[in-house]
Short mmCIF file of C-alpha atoms in Angstrom, two decimals:
data_model
loop_
_atom_site.label_atom_id
_atom_site.label_comp_id
_atom_site.label_asym_id
_atom_site.label_seq_id
_atom_site.Cartn_x
_atom_site.Cartn_y
_atom_site.Cartn_z
CA MET A 1 149.81 22.39 -36.03
CA THR A 2 151.93 19.79 -34.24
CA GLU A 3 154.90 22.11 -34.19
CA ALA A 4 152.75 25.01 -32.88
CA LYS A 5 151.34 22.74 -30.12
CA ALA A 6 154.84 21.63 -29.16
CA GLY A 7 156.02 25.22 -29.08
CA ALA A 8 153.12 26.18 -26.91
CA ALA A 9 153.76 23.27 -24.54
CA ALA A 10 157.36 24.27 -24.30
CA GLY A 11 156.45 27.83 -23.55
CA ALA A 12 154.03 26.73 -20.89
CA ALA A 13 156.73 24.67 -19.27
CA GLU A 14 159.09 27.66 -18.90
CA PRO A 15 159.87 28.63 -15.38
CA ALA A 16 157.88 31.66 -14.14
CA PHE A 17 158.48 34.20 -11.38
CA ASP A 18 157.53 32.63 -8.04
CA ARG A 19 154.44 34.63 -7.17
CA ARG A 20 154.61 33.46 -3.54
CA LEU A 21 157.50 35.83 -3.09
CA LEU A 22 155.41 38.89 -3.93
CA PRO A 23 153.60 39.36 -0.52
CA PRO A 24 156.75 39.60 1.64
CA MET A 25 158.47 41.60 -1.03
CA LEU A 26 155.81 44.12 -1.32
CA LEU A 27 155.03 44.38 2.42
CA GLY A 28 158.77 44.67 3.33
CA SER A 29 159.40 47.35 0.69
CA VAL A 30 156.48 49.55 1.82
CA LEU A 31 157.30 49.66 5.49
CA ASN A 32 159.48 52.67 5.03
CA PRO A 33 157.01 54.75 2.91
CA VAL A 34 154.24 53.79 5.41
CA ASN A 35 156.26 55.51 8.11
CA SER A 36 157.36 58.35 5.94
CA THR A 37 153.83 59.29 4.83
CA ILE A 38 152.00 58.73 8.10
CA ILE A 39 154.35 61.01 10.04
CA ALA A 40 153.67 63.82 7.60
CA VAL A 41 150.11 64.30 8.90
CA ALA A 42 151.12 63.46 12.50
CA LEU A 43 153.73 66.20 12.98
CA VAL A 44 151.25 68.96 13.92
CA PRO A 45 149.31 66.80 16.45
CA ILE A 46 152.58 65.58 18.00
CA GLY A 47 153.81 69.10 18.24
CA ARG A 48 150.69 70.28 19.99
CA ALA A 49 150.62 67.31 22.35
CA LEU A 50 154.29 67.63 23.33
CA GLY A 51 154.66 71.39 23.09
CA ALA A 52 157.24 71.28 20.37
CA PRO A 53 157.45 73.75 17.39
CA ALA A 54 157.74 72.66 13.77
CA SER A 55 161.51 73.13 13.85
CA GLN A 56 161.76 70.38 16.49
CA THR A 57 159.17 67.94 15.23
CA ALA A 58 161.02 68.06 11.86
CA TRP A 59 163.60 65.77 13.61
CA LEU A 60 160.97 63.04 13.52
CA VAL A 61 161.33 63.12 9.77
CA SER A 62 165.11 63.70 9.77
CA ALA A 63 165.81 60.81 12.23
CA LEU A 64 164.26 58.19 10.03
CA TYR A 65 165.96 59.50 6.90
CA LEU A 66 169.32 59.63 8.65
CA ALA A 67 169.07 56.13 9.94
CA THR A 68 167.79 54.72 6.64
CA SER A 69 170.36 56.67 4.58
CA LEU A 70 173.11 54.97 6.57
CA GLY A 71 171.50 51.55 6.79
CA GLN A 72 170.13 50.98 3.32
CA PRO A 73 173.45 50.44 1.48
CA VAL A 74 175.00 48.63 4.39
CA VAL A 75 172.09 46.23 4.79
CA GLY A 76 171.97 45.92 1.03
CA ARG A 77 175.58 44.77 0.96
CA LEU A 78 174.82 42.26 3.68
CA ILE A 79 171.97 40.96 1.62
CA ASP A 80 174.22 40.63 -1.39
CA VAL A 81 176.62 38.49 0.75
CA PHE A 82 174.24 36.47 2.97
CA GLY A 83 170.96 36.50 1.03
CA PRO A 84 167.71 38.39 1.81
CA ARG A 85 166.02 36.03 4.32
CA ARG A 86 168.05 36.63 7.46
CA LEU A 87 168.36 40.39 6.99
CA PHE A 88 164.70 40.71 6.17
CA LEU A 89 163.60 38.94 9.26
CA LEU A 90 165.96 40.76 11.65
CA ALA A 91 165.08 44.17 10.25
CA THR A 92 161.31 43.72 10.05
CA GLY A 93 161.36 42.41 13.60
CA LEU A 94 163.08 45.60 14.71
CA VAL A 95 160.20 47.55 13.05
CA GLY A 96 157.79 46.01 15.56
CA VAL A 97 159.97 46.92 18.48
CA ALA A 98 160.28 50.48 17.22
CA GLY A 99 156.56 50.75 16.78
CA ALA A 100 155.98 49.63 20.44
CA VAL A 101 158.59 52.13 21.71
CA GLY A 102 157.10 54.99 19.75
CA ALA A 103 153.51 54.19 20.94
CA LEU A 104 154.63 54.37 24.61
CA ALA A 105 157.18 57.29 24.21
CA PRO A 106 156.85 59.72 27.19
CA GLY A 107 158.49 62.61 25.23
CA LEU A 108 159.93 63.84 21.96
CA GLY A 109 163.44 62.48 22.66
CA VAL A 110 162.27 58.89 22.99
CA LEU A 111 159.95 59.42 19.94
CA ILE A 112 162.95 60.47 17.87
CA GLY A 113 164.82 57.39 19.08
CA ALA A 114 161.86 55.20 17.92
CA ARG A 115 162.08 56.82 14.54
CA VAL A 116 165.82 56.00 14.36
CA LEU A 117 164.98 52.37 15.08
CA LEU A 118 162.24 52.44 12.42
CA GLY A 119 164.79 53.83 9.98
CA PHE A 120 167.17 50.94 10.55
CA GLY A 121 164.34 48.41 10.68
CA THR A 122 163.00 49.39 7.29
CA CYS A 123 166.35 49.15 5.65
CA ALA A 124 166.04 45.60 4.36
CA GLY A 125 162.73 45.59 2.65
CA TYR A 126 163.46 47.30 -0.65
CA PRO A 127 167.00 45.86 -1.15
CA ALA A 128 165.71 42.45 -0.39
CA ALA A 129 162.96 42.79 -2.87
CA MET A 130 165.33 43.93 -5.58
CA ALA A 131 167.70 41.01 -4.76
CA LEU A 132 164.79 38.60 -5.01
CA VAL A 133 163.82 40.01 -8.39
CA ARG A 134 167.34 39.54 -9.66
CA SER A 135 167.61 35.98 -8.38
CA GLU A 136 164.32 35.08 -9.88
CA ALA A 137 165.28 36.56 -13.17
CA GLU A 138 168.40 34.44 -13.16
CA ARG A 139 166.51 31.34 -12.18
CA THR A 140 163.82 31.71 -14.88
CA GLY A 141 166.16 33.06 -17.53
CA ARG A 142 164.01 36.17 -17.96
CA ASP A 143 166.01 39.36 -17.97
CA GLY A 144 163.14 41.81 -17.96
CA PRO A 145 160.66 41.27 -15.08
CA GLY A 146 158.99 44.57 -15.97
CA GLY A 147 155.67 43.53 -14.38
CA VAL A 148 157.32 42.81 -10.98
CA LEU A 149 159.32 45.97 -11.07
CA THR A 150 156.18 47.93 -11.86
CA ALA A 151 154.39 46.16 -9.03
CA LEU A 152 157.05 47.35 -6.57
CA ALA A 153 156.72 50.94 -7.84
CA VAL A 154 152.90 50.84 -7.70
CA ALA A 155 152.92 49.28 -4.20
CA ASN A 156 154.96 52.23 -2.99
CA GLN A 157 152.72 54.69 -4.75
CA THR A 158 149.68 53.01 -3.33
CA ILE A 159 151.02 53.38 0.20
CA ALA A 160 151.77 57.04 -0.56
CA VAL A 161 147.97 57.28 -1.24
CA VAL A 162 146.81 55.34 1.79
CA GLY A 163 149.50 56.57 4.24
CA PRO A 164 148.40 60.17 4.83
CA LEU A 165 144.75 59.17 4.81
CA LEU A 166 145.39 56.26 7.11
CA GLY A 167 147.40 58.53 9.32
CA GLY A 168 144.52 61.00 9.54
CA LEU A 169 142.08 58.22 10.41
CA LEU A 170 144.40 56.79 13.10
CA ILE A 171 144.97 60.16 14.65
CA ALA A 172 141.21 60.83 14.64
CA VAL A 173 140.42 57.47 16.28
CA GLY A 174 143.41 56.73 18.57
CA GLY A 175 145.62 59.83 18.52
CA TRP A 176 149.08 60.20 17.08
CA ARG A 177 150.42 57.25 19.08
CA ALA A 178 148.33 54.90 16.96
CA THR A 179 150.54 55.84 13.94
CA PHE A 180 153.44 54.26 15.76
CA ALA A 181 151.50 51.25 17.12
CA LEU A 182 150.47 50.35 13.55
CA ASN A 183 154.04 49.05 13.04
CA VAL A 184 153.50 46.18 15.36
CA PRO A 185 150.99 44.19 13.33
CA LEU A 186 152.71 45.19 10.09
CA ALA A 187 156.02 43.85 11.34
CA LEU A 188 154.47 40.68 12.65
CA ALA A 189 152.81 40.04 9.31
CA ALA A 190 156.13 40.71 7.47
CA VAL A 191 158.08 38.41 9.76
CA LEU A 192 155.57 35.53 9.35
CA LEU A 193 155.52 35.97 5.55
CA GLY A 194 159.26 36.02 5.48
CA LEU A 195 159.51 32.82 7.50
CA LEU A 196 157.02 31.04 5.33
CA ARG A 197 158.01 32.20 1.81
CA LEU A 198 161.44 33.60 1.60
CA PRO A 199 164.00 31.01 0.26
CA ARG A 200 166.89 29.88 2.40
CA THR A 201 170.10 30.83 0.53
CA ARG A 202 173.73 30.12 1.11
CA PRO A 203 176.09 33.07 1.33
CA ALA A 204 177.30 34.21 -2.08
CA GLY A 205 180.61 32.59 -2.93
CA GLY A 206 180.16 29.85 -0.28
CA PRO A 207 180.86 29.90 3.48
CA VAL A 208 182.38 33.12 4.68
CA ARG A 209 185.16 33.13 7.36
CA HIS A 210 185.78 36.10 9.63
CA GLY A 211 188.74 37.52 7.68
CA GLY A 212 187.02 36.99 4.35
CA LEU A 213 183.79 38.57 5.57
CA ALA A 214 185.59 41.75 6.69
CA SER A 215 187.31 41.92 3.28
CA ARG A 216 184.02 41.44 1.37
CA LEU A 217 182.16 43.96 3.39
CA ASP A 218 184.82 46.66 3.21
CA LEU A 219 184.48 47.87 6.82
CA PRO A 220 186.81 50.88 6.36
CA GLY A 221 184.74 51.97 3.37
CA MET A 222 181.59 51.69 5.38
CA ALA A 223 183.03 53.66 8.24
CA LEU A 224 184.19 56.50 5.85
CA PHE A 225 180.75 56.46 4.12
CA ALA A 226 179.08 56.71 7.59
CA ALA A 227 181.38 59.70 8.59
CA MET A 228 180.61 61.44 5.30
CA LEU A 229 176.92 60.95 5.46
CA VAL A 230 176.37 61.70 9.17
CA SER A 231 178.37 65.00 9.07
CA LEU A 232 176.63 66.09 5.92
CA LEU A 233 173.10 65.30 7.21
CA LEU A 234 173.80 66.88 10.56
CA PHE A 235 174.73 70.07 8.71
CA LEU A 236 171.60 69.90 6.60
CA MET A 237 169.34 69.26 9.56
CA ASN A 238 170.11 72.65 11.05
CA LEU A 239 171.63 74.91 8.47
CA HIS A 240 173.82 77.54 10.13
CA LEU A 241 177.14 79.10 9.34
CA ARG A 242 178.48 78.13 12.81
CA ASP A 243 178.34 74.55 11.72
CA TRP A 244 180.60 74.95 8.71
CA TYR A 245 183.07 72.46 10.11
CA LEU A 246 180.57 69.67 9.49
CA LEU A 247 180.58 70.43 5.88
CA LEU A 248 184.38 70.42 5.86
CA LEU A 249 184.38 67.12 7.71
CA SER A 250 181.96 65.62 5.15
CA ALA A 251 184.13 66.76 2.25
CA ALA A 252 187.30 65.30 3.85
CA ALA A 253 185.53 61.98 4.61
CA ALA A 254 184.11 61.99 1.00
CA ALA A 255 187.57 62.40 -0.45
CA ALA A 256 189.03 59.62 1.70
CA PHE A 257 185.98 57.44 0.87
CA ALA A 258 186.53 57.94 -2.87
CA VAL A 259 190.27 57.01 -2.63
CA ARG A 260 189.47 53.93 -0.55
CA GLU A 261 186.71 52.65 -2.83
CA LEU A 262 188.69 53.16 -6.02
CA ARG A 263 191.54 51.09 -4.53
CA ALA A 264 189.63 48.41 -2.66
CA ALA A 265 189.48 44.92 -4.19
CA THR A 266 185.83 44.53 -3.11
CA PRO A 267 184.57 48.11 -2.47
CA PHE A 268 181.51 48.82 -0.39
CA VAL A 269 180.35 51.14 -3.15
CA ASP A 270 181.85 50.54 -6.66
CA LEU A 271 182.33 54.16 -7.73
CA ARG A 272 183.20 53.06 -11.21
CA VAL A 273 179.51 52.17 -11.98
CA LEU A 274 178.31 55.56 -10.85
CA GLY A 275 178.78 56.81 -14.51
CA GLY A 276 155.68 67.25 -0.27
CA ASN A 277 154.98 68.74 2.66
CA THR A 278 151.58 68.66 4.52
CA GLN A 279 152.17 70.99 7.53
CA TRP A 280 150.91 74.04 5.52
CA THR A 281 147.72 72.31 4.54
CA GLU A 282 146.95 71.88 8.25
CA GLU A 283 148.20 75.21 9.74
CA GLY A 284 148.19 77.64 6.80
CA PHE A 285 145.08 76.21 4.97
CA GLY A 286 143.23 75.04 8.05
CA LEU A 287 142.70 71.32 7.22
CA THR A 288 142.48 68.54 9.72
CA PRO A 289 145.00 65.80 9.61
CA PHE A 290 142.51 63.50 7.96
CA HIS A 291 141.66 66.10 5.24
CA ALA A 292 145.29 66.94 4.79
CA GLY A 293 145.88 63.30 3.87
CA LEU A 294 142.79 63.28 1.73
CA ALA A 295 144.01 66.34 -0.24
CA GLN A 296 147.12 64.38 -1.36
CA ILE A 297 145.14 61.54 -2.90
CA PRO A 298 144.94 63.10 -6.42
CA MET A 299 148.72 63.27 -6.59
CA PHE A 300 149.29 59.63 -5.64
CA VAL A 301 146.40 58.29 -7.68
CA LEU A 302 147.74 59.98 -10.78
CA ALA A 303 151.23 58.74 -9.83
CA ILE A 304 149.97 55.13 -9.66
CA ALA A 305 148.30 55.56 -13.11
CA VAL A 306 151.39 56.98 -14.64
CA SER A 307 153.54 54.14 -13.18
CA ILE A 308 151.19 51.53 -14.58
CA VAL A 309 150.97 53.11 -18.05
CA SER A 310 154.71 53.65 -18.29
CA GLY A 311 155.84 50.58 -16.38
CA ARG A 312 156.60 48.34 -19.40
CA SER A 313 158.90 50.96 -20.93
CA THR A 314 162.39 51.01 -19.51
CA ARG A 315 163.40 54.32 -21.16
CA VAL A 316 164.77 56.68 -18.56
CA ARG A 317 165.62 60.01 -20.12
CA GLY A 318 162.07 60.80 -21.35
CA LYS A 319 160.47 59.96 -18.01
CA LEU A 320 162.93 62.09 -16.11
CA LEU A 321 162.49 65.10 -18.49
CA LEU A 322 158.73 64.93 -18.29
CA GLY A 323 158.99 64.57 -14.47
CA ALA A 324 161.27 67.56 -14.09
CA ALA A 325 158.85 69.63 -16.20
CA GLY A 326 155.93 68.60 -14.12
CA GLN A 327 157.84 69.55 -10.94
CA ILE A 328 158.48 73.04 -12.37
CA VAL A 329 154.84 73.52 -13.26
CA ALA A 330 153.71 72.40 -9.81
CA CYS A 331 156.18 74.71 -8.04
CA LEU A 332 154.93 77.63 -10.10
CA LEU A 333 151.36 76.79 -9.08
CA ILE A 334 152.38 76.63 -5.43
CA LEU A 335 153.53 80.25 -5.69
CA THR A 336 149.96 81.23 -6.47
CA LEU A 337 148.46 79.60 -3.32
CA SER A 338 147.34 81.44 -0.28
CA GLY A 339 145.28 80.66 2.79
CA ASP A 340 142.22 82.05 0.91
CA SER A 341 142.78 79.93 -2.23
CA PRO A 342 139.90 77.65 -3.21
CA LEU A 343 140.38 73.91 -2.42
CA TRP A 344 140.44 73.02 -6.03
CA THR A 345 143.75 74.87 -6.53
CA LEU A 346 145.28 72.77 -3.80
CA LEU A 347 144.05 69.63 -5.45
CA LEU A 348 145.36 70.85 -8.88
CA VAL A 349 148.88 71.23 -7.38
CA ALA A 350 148.72 67.72 -6.02
CA LEU A 351 147.51 66.38 -9.31
CA VAL A 352 150.36 68.01 -11.24
CA PHE A 353 152.87 66.59 -8.68
CA GLY A 354 151.55 63.12 -9.45
CA VAL A 355 153.22 63.13 -12.84
CA PRO A 356 156.88 63.42 -11.67
CA GLN A 357 156.04 61.27 -8.62
CA GLY A 358 155.03 58.39 -10.87
CA LEU A 359 157.71 58.80 -13.58
CA ASN A 360 160.81 59.56 -11.52
CA ASN A 361 160.58 56.68 -9.11
CA LEU A 362 160.01 54.11 -11.87
CA ALA A 363 162.76 55.55 -14.10
CA LEU A 364 165.32 55.50 -11.28
CA GLN A 365 164.31 51.95 -10.19
CA ASN A 366 164.65 50.65 -13.79
CA SER A 367 167.99 52.34 -14.19
CA VAL A 368 169.39 50.67 -11.09
CA TYR A 369 168.06 47.19 -11.95
CA PHE A 370 169.35 47.16 -15.55
CA GLN A 371 172.64 48.88 -14.97
CA ALA A 372 173.79 47.53 -11.57
CA ASP A 373 176.25 44.60 -11.26
CA PRO A 374 173.99 41.61 -10.59
CA GLY A 375 176.10 40.67 -7.57
CA ARG A 376 175.50 44.13 -6.06
CA THR A 377 171.80 44.51 -6.85
CA ALA A 378 170.70 44.87 -3.21
CA SER A 379 173.51 47.32 -2.28
CA SER A 380 172.84 49.32 -5.36
CA ALA A 381 169.12 49.51 -4.54
CA GLY A 382 170.02 50.56 -1.04
CA LEU A 383 172.23 53.26 -2.41
CA LEU A 384 169.44 54.55 -4.63
CA ARG A 385 167.31 54.93 -1.48
CA THR A 386 170.08 56.60 0.37
CA PHE A 387 170.34 59.36 -2.30
CA ALA A 388 166.55 59.67 -2.09
CA TYR A 389 166.73 60.11 1.64
CA ILE A 390 169.56 62.67 1.31
CA GLY A 391 167.18 64.55 -0.92
CA SER A 392 164.48 64.16 1.62
CA MET A 393 166.76 65.45 4.35
CA VAL A 394 167.49 68.51 2.33
CA ALA A 395 163.78 68.97 1.82
CA SER A 396 163.13 68.51 5.56
CA SER A 397 165.88 71.05 6.34
CA ALA A 398 164.46 73.51 3.80
CA THR A 399 161.00 72.98 5.27
CA ALA A 400 162.11 73.71 8.79
CA ALA A 401 164.06 76.81 7.65
CA SER A 402 161.16 78.04 5.54
CA PHE A 403 158.38 77.60 8.13
CA GLY A 404 160.20 78.13 11.44
CA GLN A 405 157.66 78.18 14.27
CA ARG A 406 154.56 78.09 12.04
CA ALA A 407 153.70 76.64 8.63
CA ASP A 408 152.29 79.82 7.02
CA THR A 409 151.82 80.88 3.38
CA GLY A 410 155.00 82.94 3.32
CA GLY A 411 157.03 79.89 4.39
CA LEU A 412 155.25 77.87 1.72
CA HIS A 413 156.25 80.28 -0.98
CA ARG A 414 159.82 80.34 0.22
CA LEU A 415 159.85 76.54 0.09
CA ALA A 416 158.36 76.61 -3.40
CA TRP A 417 161.29 78.69 -4.67
CA VAL A 418 163.74 76.17 -3.29
CA MET A 419 161.86 73.33 -4.94
CA LEU A 420 161.73 75.24 -8.19
CA ALA A 421 165.45 75.72 -8.24
CA ALA A 422 165.95 71.95 -7.59
CA ALA A 423 163.56 71.06 -10.38
CA VAL A 424 165.32 73.27 -12.88
CA LEU A 425 168.64 71.80 -11.87
CA GLY A 426 167.25 68.30 -12.30
CA LEU A 427 165.96 69.20 -15.78
CA LEU A 428 169.39 70.54 -16.84
CA LEU A 429 171.19 67.50 -15.44
CA THR A 430 168.91 65.19 -17.35
CA LEU A 431 169.32 67.10 -20.60
CA PHE A 432 173.09 67.00 -20.55
CA ASP A 433 173.57 63.44 -19.22
CA ARG A 434 174.33 61.34 -22.26
CA THR A 435 174.50 58.04 -20.28
CA LEU A 436 170.75 58.01 -19.64
CA GLY A 437 169.99 56.71 -23.11
CA ARG A 438 171.79 53.52 -22.26
CA ALA A 439 169.68 52.82 -19.12
CA ALA A 440 167.27 50.50 -20.84
CA GLU A 441 166.32 46.87 -20.82
CA PRO A 442 167.98 44.84 -23.51
CA ASP A 443 164.67 43.26 -24.58
CA THR A 444 161.53 45.07 -23.44
CA ARG A 445 159.35 42.39 -25.06
CA THR A 446 160.25 39.80 -22.43
CA PRO A 447 157.16 39.12 -20.28
CA ALA A 448 157.29 39.37 -16.48
#
């Protein structure tokens, strides 16, 4: 009994994850999904108010993804070098500025500029959160903070539930400008929480001089990465054969980037370790922005449930296989929809999409955390988001090409075929990728 009590006392004295870090971590990490989901139900009202077709308002989505795709790995690398506090405070402050600019924007051009600022401003939240998880794991000696990682995934899924619904409510009460103004109080809360709770950390490796900083950041690699990504995304934003040179430029920059990173002493991206749309529900199905957001709730509620149930498991392959299968089924269901379909069929599609939504995000997050170099956790997390945003850019481009001037049923079906092809490709890649079986936590029994 004495030994048991002593063991219990020793266990109670073990350092635990600092729960005071959770509020700024969670709030910072959801700033991007807040803006991604709210804009989905605001595109139609913005288009009507400013006289812009769907092909032009799609730039509001593309602008944020372009800025965030560029900014996430860059800011993540800065977080790896300088620590999360300073980058978190600067970036979330920019979110508030962008929200004010968007709320007062006189036209679509300024509104797109505000979305670019939001993209850069929301770059720090998720990489900072992953860096904090890593530093706390090292401080406490616990290598598997599964509960905290699950909390991050569930927070993003919860915002995905609340975002469209909140967007519909804000539009109903204060118009589409209220969806931008929301960023001002959110940014203020994030900055205050960051000031009060984020730890002050010294730059990794000690003080950094100018020459040493340039070397550690790999500025040539960043420049080549930016050239590759910008040319690729500009091509994807407006698919047309006349812009073939952008694809060629992206390929050339990618080749130069690969050569640079494989030779750099401290590469920007260590290549060696790389071993839903709502417009139709409003125009084609006749729902208001509020009800369009409401119709997506089944998907995100199920996604949250799936994330919670599977959160303790760090197995990647099974989650991705099941997620790909769920995407295929959902796309096939979309092909049966029309403007006369009963509402329950729309809700069924949303529900089926909830399975891959919950599984894929968590599987990829776990893969990055357990496989990334600990000294590059933030930049690896940023790179994960970049690839997600590239996928979103492809989806945005496919959406604009499918719908054109109006989001009708024919466009929805064309988009469903594109999504189906992507889901089948994802299933095949997962089946034949033998490295996925190694993407698991060493000891899944370690408590969070």
